[in-house]
Short mmCIF file of C-alpha atoms in Angstrom, two decimals:
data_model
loop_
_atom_site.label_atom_id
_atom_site.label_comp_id
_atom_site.label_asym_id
_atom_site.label_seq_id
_atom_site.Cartn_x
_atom_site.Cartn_y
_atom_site.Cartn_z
CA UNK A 1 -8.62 -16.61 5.08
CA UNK A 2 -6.96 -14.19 6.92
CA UNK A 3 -4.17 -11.54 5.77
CA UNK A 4 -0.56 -12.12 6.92
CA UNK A 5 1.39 -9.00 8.55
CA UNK A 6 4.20 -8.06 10.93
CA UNK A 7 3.15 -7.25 14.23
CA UNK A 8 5.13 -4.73 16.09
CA UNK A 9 5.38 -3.20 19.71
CA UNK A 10 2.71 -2.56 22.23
CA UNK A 11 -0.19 0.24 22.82
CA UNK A 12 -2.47 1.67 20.50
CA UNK A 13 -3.20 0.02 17.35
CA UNK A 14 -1.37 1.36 13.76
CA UNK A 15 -2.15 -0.15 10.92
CA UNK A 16 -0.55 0.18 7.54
CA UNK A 17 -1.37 -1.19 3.74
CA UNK A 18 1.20 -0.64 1.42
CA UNK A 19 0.61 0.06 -2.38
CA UNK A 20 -0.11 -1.81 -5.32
CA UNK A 21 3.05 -4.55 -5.80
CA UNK A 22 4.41 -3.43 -2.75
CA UNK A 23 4.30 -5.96 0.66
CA UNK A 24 4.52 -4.95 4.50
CA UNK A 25 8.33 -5.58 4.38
CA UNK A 26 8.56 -1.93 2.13
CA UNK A 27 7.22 -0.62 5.82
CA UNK A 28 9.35 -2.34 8.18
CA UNK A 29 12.15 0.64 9.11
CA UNK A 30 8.97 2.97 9.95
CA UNK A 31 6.85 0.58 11.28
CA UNK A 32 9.19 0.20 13.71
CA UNK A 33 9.97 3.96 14.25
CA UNK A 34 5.66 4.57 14.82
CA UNK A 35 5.79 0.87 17.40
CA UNK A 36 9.10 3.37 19.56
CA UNK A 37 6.17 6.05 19.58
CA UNK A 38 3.69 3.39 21.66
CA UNK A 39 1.85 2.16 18.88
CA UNK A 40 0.92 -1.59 18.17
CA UNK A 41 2.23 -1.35 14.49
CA UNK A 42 0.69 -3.96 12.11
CA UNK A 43 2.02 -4.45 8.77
CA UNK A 44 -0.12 -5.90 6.83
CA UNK A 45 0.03 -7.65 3.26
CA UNK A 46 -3.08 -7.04 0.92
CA UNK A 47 -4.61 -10.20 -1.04
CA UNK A 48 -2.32 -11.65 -4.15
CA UNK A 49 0.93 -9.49 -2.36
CA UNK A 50 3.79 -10.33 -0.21
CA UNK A 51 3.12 -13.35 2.40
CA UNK A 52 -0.93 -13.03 2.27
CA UNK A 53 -3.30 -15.86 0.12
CA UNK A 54 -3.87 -16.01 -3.48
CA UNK A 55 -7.03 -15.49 -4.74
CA UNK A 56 -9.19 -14.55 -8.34
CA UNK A 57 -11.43 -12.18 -6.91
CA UNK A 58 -9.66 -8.32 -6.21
CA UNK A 59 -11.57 -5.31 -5.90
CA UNK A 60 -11.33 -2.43 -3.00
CA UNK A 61 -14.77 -3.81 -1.64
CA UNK A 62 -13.10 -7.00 -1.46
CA UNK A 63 -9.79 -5.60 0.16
CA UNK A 64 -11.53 -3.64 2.29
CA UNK A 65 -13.59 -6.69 3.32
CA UNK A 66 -10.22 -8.54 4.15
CA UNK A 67 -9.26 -5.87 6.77
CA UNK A 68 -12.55 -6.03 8.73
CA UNK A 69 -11.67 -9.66 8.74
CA UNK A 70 -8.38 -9.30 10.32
CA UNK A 71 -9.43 -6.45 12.66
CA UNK A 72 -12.09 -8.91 14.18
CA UNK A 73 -9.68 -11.71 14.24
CA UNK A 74 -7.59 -9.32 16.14
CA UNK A 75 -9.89 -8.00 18.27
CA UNK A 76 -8.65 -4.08 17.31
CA UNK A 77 -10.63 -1.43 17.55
CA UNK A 78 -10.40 2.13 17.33
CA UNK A 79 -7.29 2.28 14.94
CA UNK A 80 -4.67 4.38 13.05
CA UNK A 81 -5.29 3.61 9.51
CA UNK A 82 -2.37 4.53 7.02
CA UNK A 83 -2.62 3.41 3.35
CA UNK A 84 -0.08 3.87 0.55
CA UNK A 85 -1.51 4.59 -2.86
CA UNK A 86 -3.70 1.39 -3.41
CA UNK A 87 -3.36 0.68 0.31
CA UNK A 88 -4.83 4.49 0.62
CA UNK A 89 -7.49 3.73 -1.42
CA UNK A 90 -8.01 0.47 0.51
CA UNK A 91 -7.98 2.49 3.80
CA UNK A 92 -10.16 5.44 2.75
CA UNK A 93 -13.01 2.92 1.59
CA UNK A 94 -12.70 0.93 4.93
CA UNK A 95 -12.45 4.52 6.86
CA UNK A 96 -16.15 5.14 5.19
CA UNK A 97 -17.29 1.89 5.31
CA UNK A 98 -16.39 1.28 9.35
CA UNK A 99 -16.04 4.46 10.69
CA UNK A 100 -16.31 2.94 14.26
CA UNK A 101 -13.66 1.31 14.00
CA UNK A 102 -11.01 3.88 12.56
CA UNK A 103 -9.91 6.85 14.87
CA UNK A 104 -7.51 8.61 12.50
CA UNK A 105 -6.56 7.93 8.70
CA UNK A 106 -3.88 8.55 6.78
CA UNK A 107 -3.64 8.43 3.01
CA UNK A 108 -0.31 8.75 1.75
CA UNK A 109 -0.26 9.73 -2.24
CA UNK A 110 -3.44 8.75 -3.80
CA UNK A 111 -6.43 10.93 -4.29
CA UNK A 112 -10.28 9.52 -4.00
CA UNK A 113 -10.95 9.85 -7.72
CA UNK A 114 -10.46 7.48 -10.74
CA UNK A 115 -6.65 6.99 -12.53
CA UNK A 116 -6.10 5.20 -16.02
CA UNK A 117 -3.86 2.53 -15.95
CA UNK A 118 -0.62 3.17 -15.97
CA UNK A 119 1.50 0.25 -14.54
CA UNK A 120 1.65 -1.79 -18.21
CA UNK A 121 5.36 -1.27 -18.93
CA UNK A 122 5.56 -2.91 -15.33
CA UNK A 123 3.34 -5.73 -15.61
CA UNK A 124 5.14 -6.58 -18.97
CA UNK A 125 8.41 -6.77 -17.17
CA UNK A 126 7.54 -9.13 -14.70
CA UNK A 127 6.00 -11.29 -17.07
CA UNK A 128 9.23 -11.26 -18.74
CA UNK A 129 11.13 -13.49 -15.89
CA UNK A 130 11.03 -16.92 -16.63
CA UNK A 131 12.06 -18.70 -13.63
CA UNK A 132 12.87 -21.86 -15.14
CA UNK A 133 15.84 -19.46 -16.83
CA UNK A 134 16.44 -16.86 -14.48
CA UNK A 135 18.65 -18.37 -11.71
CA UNK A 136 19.86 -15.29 -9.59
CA UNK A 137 18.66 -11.27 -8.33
CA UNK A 138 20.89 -10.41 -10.98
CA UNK A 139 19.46 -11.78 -13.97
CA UNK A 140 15.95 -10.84 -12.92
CA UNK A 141 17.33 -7.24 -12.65
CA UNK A 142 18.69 -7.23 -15.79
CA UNK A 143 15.55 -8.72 -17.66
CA UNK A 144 13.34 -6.55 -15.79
CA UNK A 145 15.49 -3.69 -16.97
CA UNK A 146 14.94 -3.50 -20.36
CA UNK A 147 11.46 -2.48 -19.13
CA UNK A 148 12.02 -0.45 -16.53
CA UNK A 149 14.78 1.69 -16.44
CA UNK A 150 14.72 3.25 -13.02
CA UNK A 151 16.57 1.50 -10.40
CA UNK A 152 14.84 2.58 -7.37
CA UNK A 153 11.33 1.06 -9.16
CA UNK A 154 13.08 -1.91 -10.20
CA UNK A 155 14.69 -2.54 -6.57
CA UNK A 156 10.97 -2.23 -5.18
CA UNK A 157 9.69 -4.30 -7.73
CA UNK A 158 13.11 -7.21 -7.05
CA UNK A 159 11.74 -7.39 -3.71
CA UNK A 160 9.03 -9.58 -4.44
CA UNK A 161 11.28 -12.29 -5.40
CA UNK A 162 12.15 -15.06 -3.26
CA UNK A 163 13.25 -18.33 -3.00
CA UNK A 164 10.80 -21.13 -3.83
CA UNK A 165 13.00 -23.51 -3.54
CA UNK A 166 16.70 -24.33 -3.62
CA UNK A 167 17.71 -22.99 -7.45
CA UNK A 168 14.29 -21.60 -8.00
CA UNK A 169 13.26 -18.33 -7.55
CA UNK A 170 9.66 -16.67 -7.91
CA UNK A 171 7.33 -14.01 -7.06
CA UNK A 172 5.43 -13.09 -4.04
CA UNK A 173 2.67 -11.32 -6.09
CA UNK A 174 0.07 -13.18 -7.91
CA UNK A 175 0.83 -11.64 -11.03
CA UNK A 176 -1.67 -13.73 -13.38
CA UNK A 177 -4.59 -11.98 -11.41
CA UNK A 178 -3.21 -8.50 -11.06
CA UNK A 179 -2.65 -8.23 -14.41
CA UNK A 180 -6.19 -9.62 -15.14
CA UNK A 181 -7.45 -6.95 -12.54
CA UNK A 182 -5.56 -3.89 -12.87
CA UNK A 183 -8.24 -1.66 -13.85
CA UNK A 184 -9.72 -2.45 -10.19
CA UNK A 185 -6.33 -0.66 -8.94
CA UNK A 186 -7.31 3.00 -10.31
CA UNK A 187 -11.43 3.02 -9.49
CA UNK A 188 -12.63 5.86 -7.73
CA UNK A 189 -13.83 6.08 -4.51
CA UNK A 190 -18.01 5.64 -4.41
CA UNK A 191 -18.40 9.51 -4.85
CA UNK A 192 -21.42 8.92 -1.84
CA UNK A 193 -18.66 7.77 0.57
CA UNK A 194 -17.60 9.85 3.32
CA UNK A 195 -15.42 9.72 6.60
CA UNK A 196 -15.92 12.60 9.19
CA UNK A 197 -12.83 12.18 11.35
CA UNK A 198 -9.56 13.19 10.79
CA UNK A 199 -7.94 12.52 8.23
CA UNK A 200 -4.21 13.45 6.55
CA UNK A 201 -3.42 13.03 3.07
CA UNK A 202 0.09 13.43 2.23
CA UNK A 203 1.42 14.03 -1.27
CA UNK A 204 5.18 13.87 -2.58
CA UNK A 205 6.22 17.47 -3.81
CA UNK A 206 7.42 15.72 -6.69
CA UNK A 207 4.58 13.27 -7.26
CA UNK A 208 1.35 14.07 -9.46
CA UNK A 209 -1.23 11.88 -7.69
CA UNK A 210 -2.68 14.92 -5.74
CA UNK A 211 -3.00 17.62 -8.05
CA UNK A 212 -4.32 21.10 -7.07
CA UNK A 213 -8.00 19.99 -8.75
CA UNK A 214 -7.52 16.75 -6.27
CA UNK A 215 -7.83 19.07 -3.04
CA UNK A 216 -11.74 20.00 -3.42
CA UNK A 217 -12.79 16.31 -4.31
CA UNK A 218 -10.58 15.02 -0.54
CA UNK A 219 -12.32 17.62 1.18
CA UNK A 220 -15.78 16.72 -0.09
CA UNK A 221 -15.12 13.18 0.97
CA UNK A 222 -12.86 13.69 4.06
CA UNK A 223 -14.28 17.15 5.28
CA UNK A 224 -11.86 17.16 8.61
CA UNK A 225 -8.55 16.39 6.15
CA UNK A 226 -5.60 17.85 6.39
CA UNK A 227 -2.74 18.17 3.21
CA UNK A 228 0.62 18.50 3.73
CA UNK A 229 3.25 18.42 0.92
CA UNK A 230 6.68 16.25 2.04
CA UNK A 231 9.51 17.99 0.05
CA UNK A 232 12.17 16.27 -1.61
CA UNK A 233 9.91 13.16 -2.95
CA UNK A 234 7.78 10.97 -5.39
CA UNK A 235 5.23 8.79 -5.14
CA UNK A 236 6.91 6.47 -2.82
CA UNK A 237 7.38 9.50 -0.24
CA UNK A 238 7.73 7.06 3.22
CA UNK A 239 11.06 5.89 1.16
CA UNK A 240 11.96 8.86 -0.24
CA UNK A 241 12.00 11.46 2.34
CA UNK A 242 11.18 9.04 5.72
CA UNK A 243 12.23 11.29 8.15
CA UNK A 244 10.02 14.13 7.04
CA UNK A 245 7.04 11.55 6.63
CA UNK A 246 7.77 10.45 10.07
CA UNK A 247 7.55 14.00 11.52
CA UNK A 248 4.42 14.81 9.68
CA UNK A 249 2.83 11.47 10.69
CA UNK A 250 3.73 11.59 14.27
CA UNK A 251 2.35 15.11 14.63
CA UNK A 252 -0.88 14.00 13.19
CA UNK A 253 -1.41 11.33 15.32
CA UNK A 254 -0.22 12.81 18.30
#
């Protein structure tokens, strides 16, 4: 089974994983930004998100399994890797897994080490719409609401819905197993596992994925890495502040 994604432009390969209920669609403005820069963009969706298959079994061994797959399928070699939060972690154990085939990674707000679970509130709200009920975007905003009462989350979250059929709306995510398996989504990083290329990490000034104690562990792991703070954002920094996270990445990979 191979993962779905976007393919954009010509030249030198770019992948990118975005996070955990996210879908290569939340990438699409800069994907297209890094394929203007000569880059083969690839957006790629993860198992049980956006357009890829469904399955039971969901671990980062397993996702980083997937990738391999696909980067054989697509004959690509020698890549930019950039991960978003569970797409970081995704790309930081393929990075150390295949180093041959990653020239440069990219880690955008996620550190190596472990992270409770935190996305309950979340998982209880989208469990909440009933699509047999819930007939428009509206509705499911306004049920999903009285969980989570930040817009900007909830619009990233709405963007998983889609049209199943004429009248029927669902979800791209297979929410059954990510709620079964969202433990997997905060596991560290095999503390053994190391990448000795470059590497960037970047971290919302806002955000508190990568804390001050977080900088010795990514250095340990990722010895060439780099950290740079983008001002004026969260977690979801590429959305937040994209121009800065454009300028940061380009000069990176450049």
């Amino acid at each position: 089974m191979l993962l779905h994604s976007n393919i954009i432009g010509e030249g030198k390969p770019f992948v990118i994983l975005h996070g955990f209920l996210g879908m290569s669609d939340n990438w699409k403005s800069l994907g297209r930004q890094f394929s203007e820069q000569d880059f083969q963009v690839h957006l790629v969706d993860q198992r049980n998100h956006g357009r890829s298959f469904w399955d039971d079994n969901f671990s980062y061994e397993i996702l980083a399994e997937d990738l391999k797959h696909y980067c054989e399928e697509h004959q690509l070699e020698d890549i930019i890797l950039l991960g978003h939060s569970m797409g970081g972690k995704t790309a930081m154990l393929f990075s150390t897994l295949y180093p041959d085939l990653v020239s440069k990674l990219l880690v955008a707000d996620i550190s190596p080490r472990f992270y409770p679970v935190h996305h309950d509130t979340i998982l209880e709200g989208l469990s909440a719409l009933k699509f047999d009920e819930i007939k428009s975007r509206g509705e499911a905003d306004k049920v999903l609401g009285q969980y989570v009462t930040d817009f900007g989350t909830r619009q990233f979250l709405l963007k998983n819905l889609y049209w199943v059929e004429k009248g029927k709306l669902g979800l791209r995510i297979n929410l059954e197993v990510l709620k079964k398996e969202v433990a997997e989504i905060g596991e560290s990083l095999p503390s053994y596992a190391q990448f000795n290329k470059d590497a960037l990490f970047l971290r919302g000034d806002r955000s508190e994925y990568i804390g001050v104690d977080d900088e010795g562990l990514i250095l340990n792991q990722f010895p060439k890495a780099e950290i740079v703070t983008i001002s004026n954002a969260g977690h979801w920094l590429h959305a937040e502040n994209p121009k800065d996270f454009f300028e940061a990445v380009m000069e990176f990979v450049n």
